[in-house]
Coordinates of C-alpha atoms in Angstrom, one line a residue:
Chain K
X1 CA -118.6 -118.9 63.5
X2 CA -115.7 -118.0 61.0
X3 CA -112.9 -116.1 62.6
X4 CA -112.1 -112.0 61.5
X5 CA -108.9 -112.8 60.1
X6 CA -110.3 -114.6 57.4
X7 CA -113.1 -112.5 57.4
X8 CA -110.7 -109.6 56.6
X9 CA -108.6 -112.1 54.7
X10 CA -111.9 -112.8 52.0
X11 CA -113.2 -109.4 52.3
X12 CA -109.8 -108.0 51.1
X13 CA -109.6 -110.8 48.5
X14 CA -112.8 -109.4 47.2
X15 CA -111.9 -105.8 47.4
X16 CA -108.8 -106.6 45.0
X17 CA -111.0 -108.3 42.6
X18 CA -113.6 -105.3 43.0
X19 CA -111.1 -103.2 42.1
X20 CA -108.9 -104.6 39.2
X21 CA -112.6 -105.1 38.2
X22 CA -113.6 -102.0 38.0
X23 CA -110.3 -100.3 37.3
X24 CA -110.5 -103.7 33.2
X25 CA -114.3 -101.6 33.2
X26 CA -113.2 -98.3 33.2
X27 CA -110.8 -98.4 30.5
X28 CA -113.4 -100.4 28.4
X29 CA -115.8 -97.9 29.0
X30 CA -116.1 -96.3 25.6
X31 CA -114.6 -93.0 26.9
X32 CA -110.8 -93.3 26.8
X33 CA -109.2 -90.4 29.0
X34 CA -105.8 -90.1 27.3
X35 CA -106.9 -92.1 24.4
X36 CA -104.7 -88.5 22.7
X37 CA -100.8 -90.7 22.7
X38 CA -100.0 -91.2 26.3
X39 CA -100.7 -94.1 27.8
X40 CA -102.8 -94.3 31.2
X41 CA -101.2 -95.9 33.9
X42 CA -101.6 -99.8 34.8
X43 CA -103.4 -99.1 38.1
X44 CA -104.4 -103.1 38.5
X45 CA -100.3 -103.1 38.8
X46 CA -99.9 -100.7 40.9
X47 CA -102.8 -102.3 43.0
X48 CA -100.8 -105.6 42.8
X49 CA -97.3 -104.4 43.6
X50 CA -98.7 -102.4 46.1
X51 CA -100.3 -104.6 48.0
X52 CA -98.3 -107.5 47.9
X53 CA -95.4 -105.3 49.7
X54 CA -98.5 -104.2 52.9
X55 CA -100.3 -107.7 53.2
X56 CA -99.2 -110.9 50.9
X57 CA -101.8 -112.9 52.2
X58 CA -105.2 -110.4 50.4
X59 CA -103.6 -111.3 47.5
X60 CA -102.8 -114.7 46.9
X61 CA -101.1 -116.0 43.2
X62 CA -103.5 -117.5 42.5
X63 CA -106.0 -114.3 42.4
X64 CA -103.0 -112.8 40.9
X65 CA -103.0 -114.9 38.4
X66 CA -106.5 -115.0 37.3
X67 CA -106.8 -111.0 37.3
X68 CA -104.1 -111.1 34.6
X69 CA -104.9 -113.7 33.2
X70 CA -108.2 -111.6 33.1
X71 CA -106.7 -108.6 31.6
X72 CA -104.3 -110.7 28.8
X73 CA -107.4 -112.1 26.9
X74 CA -109.3 -108.9 27.7
X75 CA -106.6 -106.1 26.2
X76 CA -105.7 -108.4 23.1
X77 CA -102.0 -108.5 25.2
X78 CA -100.2 -112.0 24.4
X79 CA -102.2 -114.6 26.3
X80 CA -99.9 -115.6 29.7
X81 CA -96.6 -113.9 29.0
X82 CA -97.5 -111.0 31.4
X83 CA -99.1 -112.7 34.0
X84 CA -96.4 -114.5 34.6
X85 CA -94.2 -111.7 34.5
X86 CA -96.8 -110.9 36.9
X87 CA -96.5 -113.2 38.9
X88 CA -92.7 -113.9 39.0
X89 CA -91.8 -110.6 39.9
X90 CA -94.8 -110.4 43.1
X91 CA -93.6 -113.8 44.2
X92 CA -90.2 -112.0 44.4
X93 CA -91.7 -109.0 46.1
X94 CA -93.7 -111.1 48.4
X95 CA -90.5 -112.9 49.2
X96 CA -89.2 -110.0 50.5
X97 CA -92.5 -108.4 52.0
X98 CA -90.4 -108.7 55.7
X99 CA -87.2 -107.8 54.8
X100 CA -88.1 -104.4 53.3
X101 CA -91.3 -103.6 56.1
X102 CA -89.1 -101.1 57.8
X103 CA -87.8 -98.8 54.4
X104 CA -89.3 -95.6 54.5
X105 CA -91.2 -95.0 51.3
X106 CA -88.5 -93.3 49.2
X107 CA -87.0 -96.9 49.2
X108 CA -90.3 -98.6 48.5
X109 CA -90.8 -97.0 45.0
X110 CA -87.4 -97.1 44.0
X111 CA -87.7 -100.9 44.5
X112 CA -91.3 -100.7 42.8
X113 CA -89.8 -99.4 39.7
X114 CA -86.3 -101.1 39.2
X115 CA -89.1 -104.3 39.3
X116 CA -91.7 -103.2 36.9
X117 CA -88.4 -102.1 35.4
X118 CA -87.2 -105.0 34.8
X119 CA -90.9 -107.1 34.4
X120 CA -91.0 -104.5 31.0
X121 CA -87.0 -105.8 30.3
X122 CA -88.3 -109.4 30.7
X123 CA -91.6 -109.3 29.2
X124 CA -90.1 -107.2 25.6
X125 CA -87.1 -109.6 26.1
X126 CA -89.9 -113.1 25.7
X127 CA -91.5 -110.9 23.2
X128 CA -88.1 -110.7 21.2
X129 CA -87.3 -114.0 21.6
X130 CA -90.8 -114.6 20.4
X131 CA -90.8 -112.4 17.5
X132 CA -93.9 -111.9 18.8
X133 CA -94.9 -107.7 17.3
X134 CA -94.7 -105.1 20.4
X135 CA -95.3 -101.4 20.8
X136 CA -93.1 -99.1 20.8
X137 CA -90.4 -99.3 23.5
X138 CA -91.3 -94.9 24.3
X139 CA -94.9 -95.9 24.9
X140 CA -94.6 -98.5 26.9
X141 CA -91.7 -96.1 29.2
X142 CA -94.1 -93.3 29.1
X143 CA -96.9 -96.0 30.5
X144 CA -94.0 -97.0 32.9
X145 CA -93.3 -93.6 34.4
X146 CA -97.4 -92.9 34.8
X147 CA -97.5 -96.0 36.7
X148 CA -94.8 -95.0 39.0
X149 CA -96.2 -91.4 38.6
X150 CA -99.9 -93.5 40.3
X151 CA -98.0 -95.7 42.5
X152 CA -98.4 -93.7 45.7
X153 CA -102.1 -92.0 44.9
X154 CA -102.6 -95.9 44.9
X155 CA -101.2 -97.0 48.3
X156 CA -102.4 -93.6 50.2
X157 CA -106.0 -94.9 48.5
X158 CA -105.0 -98.6 50.7
X159 CA -104.4 -96.9 53.0
X160 CA -107.4 -94.4 54.0
X161 CA -109.8 -96.2 52.4
X162 CA -109.5 -99.9 52.9
X163 CA -107.1 -99.6 56.2
X164 CA -104.4 -101.6 54.4
X165 CA -101.2 -100.8 56.3
X166 CA -97.0 -102.4 56.5
X167 CA -97.7 -104.8 59.5
X168 CA -94.2 -103.3 61.8
X169 CA -91.9 -105.3 63.0
X170 CA -93.3 -108.5 65.2
X171 CA -96.5 -107.2 64.2
X172 CA -98.7 -110.5 65.6
X173 CA -102.1 -110.9 63.7
X174 CA -105.6 -111.5 66.1
X175 CA -104.7 -114.9 66.6
X176 CA -101.0 -113.9 68.5
X177 CA -99.3 -115.5 64.5
X178 CA -96.3 -113.3 63.4
X179 CA -97.9 -111.5 60.0
Chain B
X1 CA -86.3 -116.7 56.8
X2 CA -88.3 -119.6 57.7
X3 CA -92.4 -118.2 59.4
X4 CA -93.1 -120.2 61.9
X5 CA -97.1 -119.9 62.2
X6 CA -98.2 -123.6 62.3
X7 CA -99.8 -123.9 58.7
X8 CA -97.1 -122.4 57.0
X9 CA -95.3 -126.0 57.8
X10 CA -96.8 -127.9 55.0
X11 CA -98.2 -124.9 53.1
X12 CA -94.9 -123.9 52.0
X13 CA -93.8 -126.2 50.1
X14 CA -97.5 -127.3 48.5
X15 CA -97.8 -123.4 47.8
X16 CA -94.5 -123.7 46.2
X17 CA -96.2 -126.7 43.9
X18 CA -98.7 -124.9 43.2
X19 CA -97.0 -121.1 41.7
X20 CA -94.4 -123.5 40.3
X21 CA -97.9 -125.3 38.5
X22 CA -99.3 -121.7 37.5
X23 CA -96.6 -121.3 36.3
X24 CA -96.2 -123.8 34.0
X25 CA -99.2 -123.3 32.7
X26 CA -99.2 -119.6 31.9
X27 CA -95.9 -120.7 30.1
X28 CA -97.7 -123.2 28.2
X29 CA -100.7 -120.8 27.3
X30 CA -97.9 -118.2 26.5
X31 CA -96.8 -121.0 24.0
X32 CA -99.7 -122.4 22.5
X33 CA -100.8 -118.5 21.8
X34 CA -98.0 -117.8 20.2
X35 CA -97.5 -121.3 17.9
X36 CA -101.9 -121.4 17.4
X37 CA -102.6 -118.2 17.5
X38 CA -105.4 -118.4 15.6
X39 CA -107.1 -120.6 17.9
X40 CA -106.5 -119.2 20.9
X41 CA -106.9 -115.5 19.6
X42 CA -110.8 -117.2 18.0
X43 CA -111.3 -118.6 21.9
X44 CA -110.3 -114.7 23.5
X45 CA -113.1 -113.4 20.7
X46 CA -115.4 -115.8 22.1
X47 CA -114.9 -115.2 25.8
X48 CA -115.2 -111.4 25.2
X49 CA -118.0 -111.6 23.1
X50 CA -119.1 -113.8 26.4
X51 CA -117.7 -111.2 29.2
X52 CA -118.1 -107.7 27.8
X53 CA -122.4 -107.7 27.6
X54 CA -122.4 -108.4 31.1
X55 CA -121.1 -105.3 32.0
X56 CA -123.9 -103.6 29.9
X57 CA -125.5 -103.3 33.0
X58 CA -123.1 -101.5 33.8
X59 CA -122.4 -99.4 31.0
X60 CA -125.9 -98.0 29.9
X61 CA -126.2 -95.8 32.5
X62 CA -122.6 -94.8 32.2
X63 CA -122.8 -94.5 28.3
X64 CA -126.2 -92.6 29.0
X65 CA -124.0 -90.7 30.9
X66 CA -121.8 -89.1 28.6
X67 CA -123.6 -88.6 26.4
X68 CA -126.3 -86.4 28.4
X69 CA -122.3 -84.3 29.1
X70 CA -121.2 -84.5 25.2
X71 CA -125.0 -83.2 24.2
X72 CA -124.3 -80.6 26.7
X73 CA -120.7 -79.9 25.2
X74 CA -122.2 -79.8 22.0
X75 CA -125.1 -77.0 23.1
X76 CA -121.7 -75.3 24.8
X77 CA -120.3 -75.2 21.1
X78 CA -123.1 -74.3 19.3
X79 CA -122.8 -71.3 21.4
X80 CA -119.1 -70.3 20.3
X81 CA -119.9 -71.8 16.7
X82 CA -122.7 -68.9 16.6
X83 CA -120.5 -66.5 17.6
X84 CA -117.2 -67.4 15.6
X85 CA -120.3 -67.3 12.5
X86 CA -121.1 -63.7 13.8
X87 CA -117.5 -62.1 13.7
X88 CA -116.7 -64.3 10.5
X89 CA -120.2 -62.7 9.3
X90 CA -118.8 -59.0 10.8
X91 CA -115.9 -59.5 8.6
X92 CA -117.7 -61.1 5.4
X93 CA -119.9 -57.9 5.4
X94 CA -116.2 -55.9 5.3
X95 CA -115.0 -57.4 2.7
X96 CA -118.3 -57.2 0.6
X97 CA -118.0 -53.2 1.4
X98 CA -114.7 -53.6 -0.2
X99 CA -116.2 -56.0 -3.2
X100 CA -119.1 -53.5 -3.5
X101 CA -116.0 -50.8 -4.0
X102 CA -114.2 -52.1 -5.4
X103 CA -117.1 -53.0 -8.7
X104 CA -117.9 -49.2 -8.7
X105 CA -114.4 -48.5 -9.0
X106 CA -113.9 -51.2 -11.8
X107 CA -117.6 -49.5 -13.4
X108 CA -116.2 -46.4 -13.6
X109 CA -112.6 -47.4 -14.6
X110 CA -114.7 -48.9 -17.1
X111 CA -116.8 -46.1 -18.6
X112 CA -113.7 -44.3 -18.3
X113 CA -112.5 -46.7 -21.1
X114 CA -115.1 -46.6 -23.3
X115 CA -114.4 -42.0 -23.5
X116 CA -113.2 -41.5 -26.9
X117 CA -110.7 -39.2 -26.1
X118 CA -111.2 -37.5 -29.7
X119 CA -113.5 -39.3 -32.3
X120 CA -110.5 -38.3 -35.2
X121 CA -107.5 -39.9 -32.6
X122 CA -106.9 -43.2 -35.0
X123 CA -103.9 -45.2 -34.2
X124 CA -102.1 -47.7 -36.3
X125 CA -99.9 -49.7 -35.1
X126 CA -96.8 -51.0 -36.0
X127 CA -93.9 -53.4 -34.2
X128 CA -90.8 -52.5 -33.2
X129 CA -87.7 -53.6 -35.9
X130 CA -84.8 -52.1 -34.5
X131 CA -83.5 -50.3 -30.8
X132 CA -80.8 -48.1 -32.4
X133 CA -80.7 -47.1 -28.8
X134 CA -77.5 -45.2 -28.5
X135 CA -75.6 -42.9 -25.1
X136 CA -76.9 -40.2 -27.9
X137 CA -79.3 -40.6 -29.7
X138 CA -82.8 -42.8 -28.5
X139 CA -85.1 -43.6 -31.0
X140 CA -86.8 -46.9 -32.3
X141 CA -87.2 -48.0 -36.2
X142 CA -91.4 -49.0 -36.5
X143 CA -92.1 -51.4 -39.6
X144 CA -94.9 -48.6 -40.6
X145 CA -94.1 -46.2 -43.0
X146 CA -96.0 -44.0 -45.4
X147 CA -96.8 -46.5 -46.9
X148 CA -99.6 -46.7 -44.6
X149 CA -100.1 -42.6 -44.5
X150 CA -97.6 -42.6 -41.3
X151 CA -96.6 -38.9 -41.4
X152 CA -93.8 -36.8 -39.4
X153 CA -94.5 -35.2 -36.1
X154 CA -97.3 -37.8 -35.3
X155 CA -97.2 -39.1 -31.8
X156 CA -96.5 -43.1 -31.1
X157 CA -97.8 -45.1 -27.0
X158 CA -97.3 -48.5 -25.7
X159 CA -100.7 -49.4 -24.5
X160 CA -100.6 -46.7 -21.6
X161 CA -98.9 -44.1 -21.9
X162 CA -96.3 -41.8 -24.5
X163 CA -93.2 -42.5 -25.9
X164 CA -91.9 -40.7 -28.4
X165 CA -92.2 -38.6 -32.2
X166 CA -91.6 -39.5 -35.4
X167 CA -88.9 -38.5 -37.0
X168 CA -89.0 -39.7 -41.0
X169 CA -90.6 -41.9 -42.3
X170 CA -89.9 -44.3 -45.0
X171 CA -91.8 -46.5 -47.1
X172 CA -92.3 -48.8 -44.7
X173 CA -90.3 -48.3 -41.6
X174 CA -90.6 -45.2 -39.7
X175 CA -88.2 -43.9 -37.0
X176 CA -90.0 -42.7 -33.7
X177 CA -87.2 -40.2 -31.4
X178 CA -88.3 -41.5 -27.3
X179 CA -89.2 -38.8 -25.8
X180 CA -85.5 -39.4 -23.7
X181 CA -83.8 -38.0 -27.3
X182 CA -82.1 -35.4 -25.8
X183 CA -83.9 -33.9 -28.5
X184 CA -87.7 -34.7 -28.2
X185 CA -89.1 -31.6 -27.3
X186 CA -92.9 -32.1 -25.9
X187 CA -95.2 -29.5 -24.7
X188 CA -97.1 -30.8 -21.8
X189 CA -99.4 -30.0 -18.4
X190 CA -99.0 -31.1 -15.7
X191 CA -102.5 -31.9 -13.4
X192 CA -103.9 -31.6 -11.5
X193 CA -101.5 -27.7 -10.6
X194 CA -102.2 -27.1 -15.0
X195 CA -99.0 -25.6 -15.4
X196 CA -97.7 -25.7 -18.6
X197 CA -94.3 -27.0 -19.5
X198 CA -91.4 -28.3 -22.1
X199 CA -91.2 -31.4 -21.3
X200 CA -86.7 -31.5 -22.7
X201 CA -85.1 -35.4 -22.7
X202 CA -81.8 -35.4 -22.0
X203 CA -81.1 -39.0 -22.6
X204 CA -81.4 -39.6 -19.1
X205 CA -84.1 -42.3 -18.4
X206 CA -86.3 -39.6 -16.8
X207 CA -86.4 -36.0 -18.9
X208 CA -86.4 -32.9 -17.2
X209 CA -89.5 -30.5 -17.2
X210 CA -88.5 -27.0 -18.4
X211 CA -90.3 -24.0 -18.8
X212 CA -92.2 -24.4 -15.5
X213 CA -94.0 -20.9 -14.7
X214 CA -94.6 -21.9 -10.7
X215 CA -92.4 -25.0 -10.0
X216 CA -92.9 -25.6 -6.4
X217 CA -96.6 -25.4 -7.5
X218 CA -96.2 -28.8 -8.9
X219 CA -95.6 -31.4 -6.2
X220 CA -93.4 -35.7 -7.4
X221 CA -96.5 -37.6 -8.3
X222 CA -98.2 -35.2 -10.3
X223 CA -99.6 -37.0 -13.4
X224 CA -98.1 -35.1 -16.9
X225 CA -100.1 -34.6 -19.8
X226 CA -99.5 -33.9 -22.9
X227 CA -100.4 -30.4 -24.2
X228 CA -101.2 -30.4 -27.4
X229 CA -100.0 -26.9 -27.6
X230 CA -98.4 -26.2 -31.0
X231 CA -101.1 -28.3 -32.3
X232 CA -98.4 -31.4 -34.2
X233 CA -99.3 -33.4 -31.1
X234 CA -102.6 -34.0 -29.5
X235 CA -103.2 -33.3 -26.5
X236 CA -104.3 -35.5 -22.5
X237 CA -102.0 -38.3 -23.8
X238 CA -100.9 -39.9 -20.0
X239 CA -97.2 -39.2 -20.0
X240 CA -96.5 -39.7 -16.7
X241 CA -95.4 -39.1 -13.5
X242 CA -93.2 -35.4 -11.4
X243 CA -90.1 -36.5 -10.0
X244 CA -87.8 -35.1 -8.3
X245 CA -83.9 -35.9 -8.9
X246 CA -81.0 -36.1 -6.5
X247 CA -80.1 -32.6 -8.3
X248 CA -83.9 -31.1 -6.3
X249 CA -85.2 -30.3 -10.9
X250 CA -87.7 -31.8 -11.5
X251 CA -88.6 -34.9 -13.9
X252 CA -90.8 -37.4 -15.3
X253 CA -90.6 -40.9 -15.5
X254 CA -92.5 -42.3 -18.1
X255 CA -95.8 -44.2 -18.0
X256 CA -94.5 -46.0 -20.9
X257 CA -92.8 -49.0 -20.5
X258 CA -89.4 -48.5 -22.0
X259 CA -87.8 -51.4 -20.9
X260 CA -90.5 -54.2 -23.5
X261 CA -91.1 -51.8 -26.7
X262 CA -92.7 -54.4 -28.5
X263 CA -96.0 -52.8 -29.8
X264 CA -96.1 -49.2 -30.5
X265 CA -99.2 -47.2 -31.8
X266 CA -99.3 -44.5 -34.1
X267 CA -101.7 -42.3 -33.3
X268 CA -103.1 -40.1 -36.2
X269 CA -103.4 -37.0 -35.3
X270 CA -105.4 -34.0 -38.3
X271 CA -103.9 -30.4 -38.0
X272 CA -105.8 -28.9 -35.7
X273 CA -108.4 -25.6 -37.2
X274 CA -106.8 -22.5 -37.4
X275 CA -109.1 -19.4 -36.7
X276 CA -108.1 -17.0 -39.4
X277 CA -110.4 -14.4 -38.6
X278 CA -110.6 -11.8 -35.2
X279 CA -114.4 -13.5 -35.8
X280 CA -118.0 -11.6 -36.6
X281 CA -121.1 -11.8 -35.6
X282 CA -122.3 -15.4 -37.6
X283 CA -125.4 -14.1 -39.2
X284 CA -127.7 -17.2 -39.9
X285 CA -128.0 -19.1 -42.5
X286 CA -130.1 -17.5 -45.6
X287 CA -132.5 -20.6 -46.0
X288 CA -133.5 -20.2 -42.6
X289 CA -133.9 -16.1 -42.6
X290 CA -135.7 -17.2 -46.0
X291 CA -138.0 -19.9 -43.8
X292 CA -138.7 -17.9 -41.5
X293 CA -140.0 -15.2 -43.5
X294 CA -141.8 -17.2 -45.1
X295 CA -143.8 -18.8 -41.7
X296 CA -144.0 -14.6 -40.5

């Protein structure tokens, strides 16, 4: 019998993949509520960052890479670059997940905002170096703000809907390991 | 801070290698995309072709639902449009009313245009040769004269109103003394009160109304037309409108455009018939009497 920890982990990974696919599917639908010049929030990114900061083991790097590569391919973005940036930032956050456990939510928001801004800057820098046409900066900034605004809701949904909480300091999992 | 999980001890470095491999693959894919864009785009298109239609089963109900919603929205729009059209129709009716009234007015004016005041009233048109206006004499020179049958004392008009009176005729030219000249005196009637007055020029743009019997019956804005008194001037030619000057005296704003006197019409007026006898009983003509007698 599979132990409950692994079950939960697999279930949550599937949930993450499912949520990402649903968001992508909704974006693919012929109805775009925010098509009038205002870009919608990047919900998949917010979800990924939120989950990485809570349960990094639910969102392994390969899953993130898979989801974002799919997004790159689907949305006519430069293939691989945004995924690379996301991978870098999630690894950065993953390494600090334990250290940031006792931060309150405002600090977490600030951290996420800083990471997102850095992601945007790195992405645009590389694109600029590679002489690729870029979307207007204003739109991207607006999208970043929208994502930030959506972040608390994503966190709330994850916490209330899927029981995703930050592990307390020294919290143990079912096997007596530290999380 | 190293995790002291038993599986982390060997998973850590392995994981690091995996991450490095992922980074390499991604960087390579970006480079390939950048270098050989067309092939990667073709791959992307092929992928989307494969991938997106698999969502069809999910998209169908959503698109159907959206279609239904749009249908209802279009119904709502139709209602709104209907109301708007009704409003516009209302406005159109108002405009139509206005148009009908204007048409009637136009017809009336056209009919008035057909009216000949006096069949004898024909005109000679002339061009103003010289405008000899000065502070003392207000007159213009026309290029019609005795050669064209112009006679002293005839009235001249521009397109709209009375301009003046012929005073001095040469063979090919004639002089018109304007109504504003200080020697100009014209008998006029003020409508609608029917007051008679003399229009007296005083070298200002607005000649005076003199010899009014009841000045209190005259209002600014009343029409002033020539009265034909004295038999020199034809009657009922438009002169202008009553105007009260700053000195409280009644003056006339002339209808003729004195700023631009180009073509003037000289009206041929014929001396009015004079009634000489006291009017005895008029006997029937002898021929009629004879005819009646033959019948009876």
